[in-house]
Amino acid sequence: MAGTTHSARYTRVAIVLHWTIALLIIGLIVFGLLMTKEWMPNRFAIYQLHKSFGITVLALSIVRLIWRLRHKPPALPDAMPGWQQRASHLTHGVFYGLMFVMPLLGWAMVSASDLPIPTVLFGVVPLPDLPGLAQSEALEARFKALHEIGAKLFIGLIVLHVGAALKHQFIDRDGVLRRMLPILR
């Protein structure tokens, strides 16, 4: 049964930030999986890109949060059940949390490492270690474990998010997906 259709859309800035961050996160997941494979050539370059994309996600997430706090998102359809509205808000909240926590965990992991391998963002800008972190294998291992758990959570949320968007587009036909797609009006 189709719900109330909402024509209100996210702002262009919100749409660009959403899709840019989404593509970067998908790239981070792919690079994250590839860089751990022994057979992968140019692993060092992939690690550096992974770190560069992660810091870019952090910076863009700051911009996105500021934009979001100043620009109210369009309302969810009136016919959407309350549990789906709560699930939507919770999912978005966890996404925002991960967009901040994951780059910081990665940065903390690199900062705690005792390997003398610098991080150079996009081969140009050196990234300093986070201040106050001791170089410790145990600490690095903790940050790595948390980073891996977060990556798995990110993958699960992406599957849930895409599935829900497709459900709203093709089953509910309530215009939820259209609000964030740059090509559908």
GROMACS .gro file of C-alpha atoms in nm:
model
  185
    1MET     CA    1   0.000   0.000   0.000
    2ALA     CA    2   0.145   0.331  -0.102
    3GLY     CA    3   0.188   0.591   0.171
    4THR     CA    4   0.174   0.964   0.153
    5THR     CA    5   0.419   1.086  -0.108
    6HIS     CA    6   0.649   1.365  -0.002
    7SER     CA    7   0.800   1.582  -0.270
    8ALA     CA    8   1.032   1.765  -0.031
    9ARG     CA    9   1.394   1.687  -0.105
   10TYR     CA   10   1.721   1.720   0.075
   11THR     CA   11   1.923   2.024  -0.024
   12ARG     CA   12   2.176   1.988  -0.307
   13VAL     CA   13   2.460   2.025  -0.058
   14ALA     CA   14   2.317   1.744   0.158
   15ILE     CA   15   2.276   1.521  -0.149
   16VAL     CA   16   2.632   1.585  -0.270
   17LEU     CA   17   2.773   1.522   0.078
   18HIS     CA   18   2.565   1.204   0.118
   19TRP     CA   19   2.677   1.047  -0.210
   20THR     CA   20   3.039   1.163  -0.182
   21ILE     CA   21   3.072   1.018   0.167
   22ALA     CA   22   2.885   0.702   0.063
   23LEU     CA   23   3.122   0.640  -0.229
   24LEU     CA   24   3.425   0.709  -0.010
   25ILE     CA   25   3.299   0.465   0.254
   26ILE     CA   26   3.243   0.195  -0.008
   27GLY     CA   27   3.597   0.263  -0.133
   28LEU     CA   28   3.725   0.238   0.224
   29ILE     CA   29   3.559  -0.100   0.267
   30VAL     CA   30   3.703  -0.229  -0.062
   31PHE     CA   31   4.051  -0.093   0.018
   32GLY     CA   32   4.023  -0.225   0.373
   33LEU     CA   33   3.956  -0.575   0.244
   34LEU     CA   34   4.223  -0.561  -0.029
   35MET     CA   35   4.504  -0.413   0.177
   36THR     CA   36   4.510  -0.711   0.411
   37LYS     CA   37   4.564  -0.962   0.129
   38GLU     CA   38   4.924  -1.078   0.101
   39TRP     CA   39   4.886  -1.134  -0.275
   40MET     CA   40   4.775  -0.776  -0.334
   41PRO     CA   41   5.035  -0.568  -0.521
   42ASN     CA   42   5.103  -0.211  -0.403
   43ARG     CA   43   4.963  -0.276  -0.056
   44PHE     CA   44   5.146   0.026   0.085
   45ALA     CA   45   4.973   0.255  -0.166
   46ILE     CA   46   4.636   0.099  -0.082
   47TYR     CA   47   4.697   0.154   0.291
   48GLN     CA   48   4.782   0.518   0.221
   49LEU     CA   49   4.467   0.565   0.009
   50HIS     CA   50   4.258   0.396   0.277
   51LYS     CA   51   4.391   0.639   0.538
   52SER     CA   52   4.347   0.936   0.303
   53PHE     CA   53   3.987   0.842   0.226
   54GLY     CA   54   3.920   0.790   0.598
   55ILE     CA   55   4.043   1.136   0.694
   56THR     CA   56   3.845   1.281   0.401
   57VAL     CA   57   3.531   1.109   0.534
   58LEU     CA   58   3.601   1.259   0.876
   59ALA     CA   59   3.638   1.610   0.732
   60LEU     CA   60   3.331   1.579   0.510
   61SER     CA   61   3.131   1.435   0.801
   62ILE     CA   62   3.207   1.743   1.007
   63VAL     CA   63   3.079   1.958   0.719
   64ARG     CA   64   2.776   1.731   0.680
   65LEU     CA   65   2.688   1.746   1.049
   66ILE     CA   66   2.715   2.125   1.054
   67TRP     CA   67   2.496   2.143   0.742
   68ARG     CA   68   2.246   1.900   0.893
   69LEU     CA   69   2.220   2.099   1.214
   70ARG     CA   70   2.141   2.414   1.013
   71HIS     CA   71   1.909   2.255   0.755
   72LYS     CA   72   1.616   2.043   0.867
   73PRO     CA   73   1.577   1.724   0.660
   74PRO     CA   74   1.248   1.658   0.482
   75ALA     CA   75   0.982   1.487   0.690
   76LEU     CA   76   0.930   1.114   0.664
   77PRO     CA   77   0.601   1.004   0.505
   78ASP     CA   78   0.300   1.033   0.736
   79ALA     CA   79   0.198   0.675   0.657
   80MET     CA   80   0.535   0.531   0.764
   81PRO     CA   81   0.483   0.320   1.077
   82GLY     CA   82   0.638   0.458   1.394
   83TRP     CA   83   0.880   0.167   1.431
   84GLN     CA   84   1.018   0.238   1.081
   85GLN     CA   85   1.060   0.607   1.165
   86ARG     CA   86   1.247   0.515   1.484
   87ALA     CA   87   1.459   0.260   1.294
   88SER     CA   88   1.540   0.527   1.034
   89HIS     CA   89   1.650   0.777   1.300
   90LEU     CA   90   1.853   0.512   1.484
   91THR     CA   91   2.022   0.394   1.164
   92HIS     CA   92   2.112   0.748   1.064
   93GLY     CA   93   2.243   0.820   1.414
   94VAL     CA   94   2.467   0.513   1.405
   95PHE     CA   95   2.586   0.609   1.055
   96TYR     CA   96   2.684   0.955   1.179
   97GLY     CA   97   2.858   0.803   1.479
   98LEU     CA   98   3.055   0.562   1.262
   99MET     CA   99   3.149   0.836   1.015
  100PHE     CA  100   3.330   1.007   1.304
  101VAL     CA  101   3.446   0.711   1.512
  102MET     CA  102   3.588   0.494   1.232
  103PRO     CA  103   3.840   0.749   1.097
  104LEU     CA  104   3.940   0.838   1.453
  105LEU     CA  105   3.991   0.469   1.540
  106GLY     CA  106   4.202   0.422   1.229
  107TRP     CA  107   4.405   0.732   1.309
  108ALA     CA  108   4.447   0.613   1.669
  109MET     CA  109   4.558   0.270   1.546
  110VAL     CA  110   4.824   0.424   1.321
  111SER     CA  111   4.931   0.663   1.599
  112ALA     CA  112   4.972   0.376   1.847
  113SER     CA  113   5.179   0.171   1.603
  114ASP     CA  114   5.550   0.152   1.668
  115LEU     CA  115   5.621   0.106   1.296
  116PRO     CA  116   5.797   0.410   1.149
  117ILE     CA  117   5.556   0.439   0.857
  118PRO     CA  118   5.421   0.791   0.809
  119THR     CA  119   5.073   0.864   0.686
  120VAL     CA  120   5.079   1.106   0.394
  121LEU     CA  121   4.732   1.208   0.279
  122PHE     CA  122   4.702   1.161  -0.095
  123GLY     CA  123   5.083   1.158  -0.109
  124VAL     CA  124   5.099   1.528  -0.024
  125VAL     CA  125   4.999   1.620   0.332
  126PRO     CA  126   5.169   1.443   0.624
  127LEU     CA  127   4.927   1.342   0.899
  128PRO     CA  128   5.066   1.373   1.251
  129ASP     CA  129   4.998   1.112   1.516
  130LEU     CA  130   4.712   1.181   1.753
  131PRO     CA  131   4.862   1.352   2.058
  132GLY     CA  132   4.877   1.168   2.387
  133LEU     CA  133   4.876   0.813   2.251
  134ALA     CA  134   5.156   0.585   2.355
  135GLN     CA  135   5.310   0.363   2.093
  136SER     CA  136   5.208   0.018   2.204
  137GLU     CA  137   5.134  -0.306   2.021
  138ALA     CA  138   4.858  -0.385   2.269
  139LEU     CA  139   4.693  -0.046   2.222
  140GLU     CA  140   4.728  -0.070   1.845
  141ALA     CA  141   4.566  -0.417   1.857
  142ARG     CA  142   4.271  -0.282   2.058
  143PHE     CA  143   4.212   0.001   1.813
  144LYS     CA  144   4.245  -0.243   1.522
  145ALA     CA  145   3.986  -0.480   1.673
  146LEU     CA  146   3.743  -0.192   1.730
  147HIS     CA  147   3.807  -0.064   1.376
  148GLU     CA  148   3.728  -0.408   1.233
  149ILE     CA  149   3.408  -0.437   1.439
  150GLY     CA  150   3.305  -0.092   1.319
  151ALA     CA  151   3.372  -0.191   0.957
  152LYS     CA  152   3.146  -0.495   0.992
  153LEU     CA  153   2.879  -0.278   1.151
  154PHE     CA  154   2.915  -0.029   0.863
  155ILE     CA  155   2.869  -0.308   0.607
  156GLY     CA  156   2.557  -0.434   0.786
  157LEU     CA  157   2.411  -0.083   0.809
  158ILE     CA  158   2.479  -0.018   0.441
  159VAL     CA  159   2.293  -0.337   0.346
  160LEU     CA  160   2.004  -0.239   0.576
  161HIS     CA  161   2.001   0.121   0.446
  162VAL     CA  162   2.003   0.022   0.078
  163GLY     CA  163   1.742  -0.248   0.140
  164ALA     CA  164   1.514  -0.002   0.319
  165ALA     CA  165   1.559   0.259   0.045
  166LEU     CA  166   1.470   0.004  -0.223
  167LYS     CA  167   1.168  -0.114  -0.021
  168HIS     CA  168   1.043   0.242   0.003
  169GLN     CA  169   1.100   0.299  -0.369
  170PHE     CA  170   0.953  -0.020  -0.514
  171ILE     CA  171   0.712  -0.156  -0.253
  172ASP     CA  172   0.588   0.141  -0.051
  173ARG     CA  173   0.630   0.388  -0.339
  174ASP     CA  174   0.636   0.671  -0.089
  175GLY     CA  175   0.907   0.893  -0.241
  176VAL     CA  176   1.162   0.840   0.036
  177LEU     CA  177   1.444   0.742  -0.201
  178ARG     CA  178   1.364   1.019  -0.448
  179ARG     CA  179   1.442   1.280  -0.180
  180MET     CA  180   1.812   1.184  -0.182
  181LEU     CA  181   1.871   1.082  -0.543
  182PRO     CA  182   2.030   1.354  -0.754
  183ILE     CA  183   1.870   1.221  -1.075
  184LEU     CA  184   1.510   1.154  -0.972
  185ARG     CA  185   1.282   1.449  -0.913
   0.00000   0.00000   0.00000
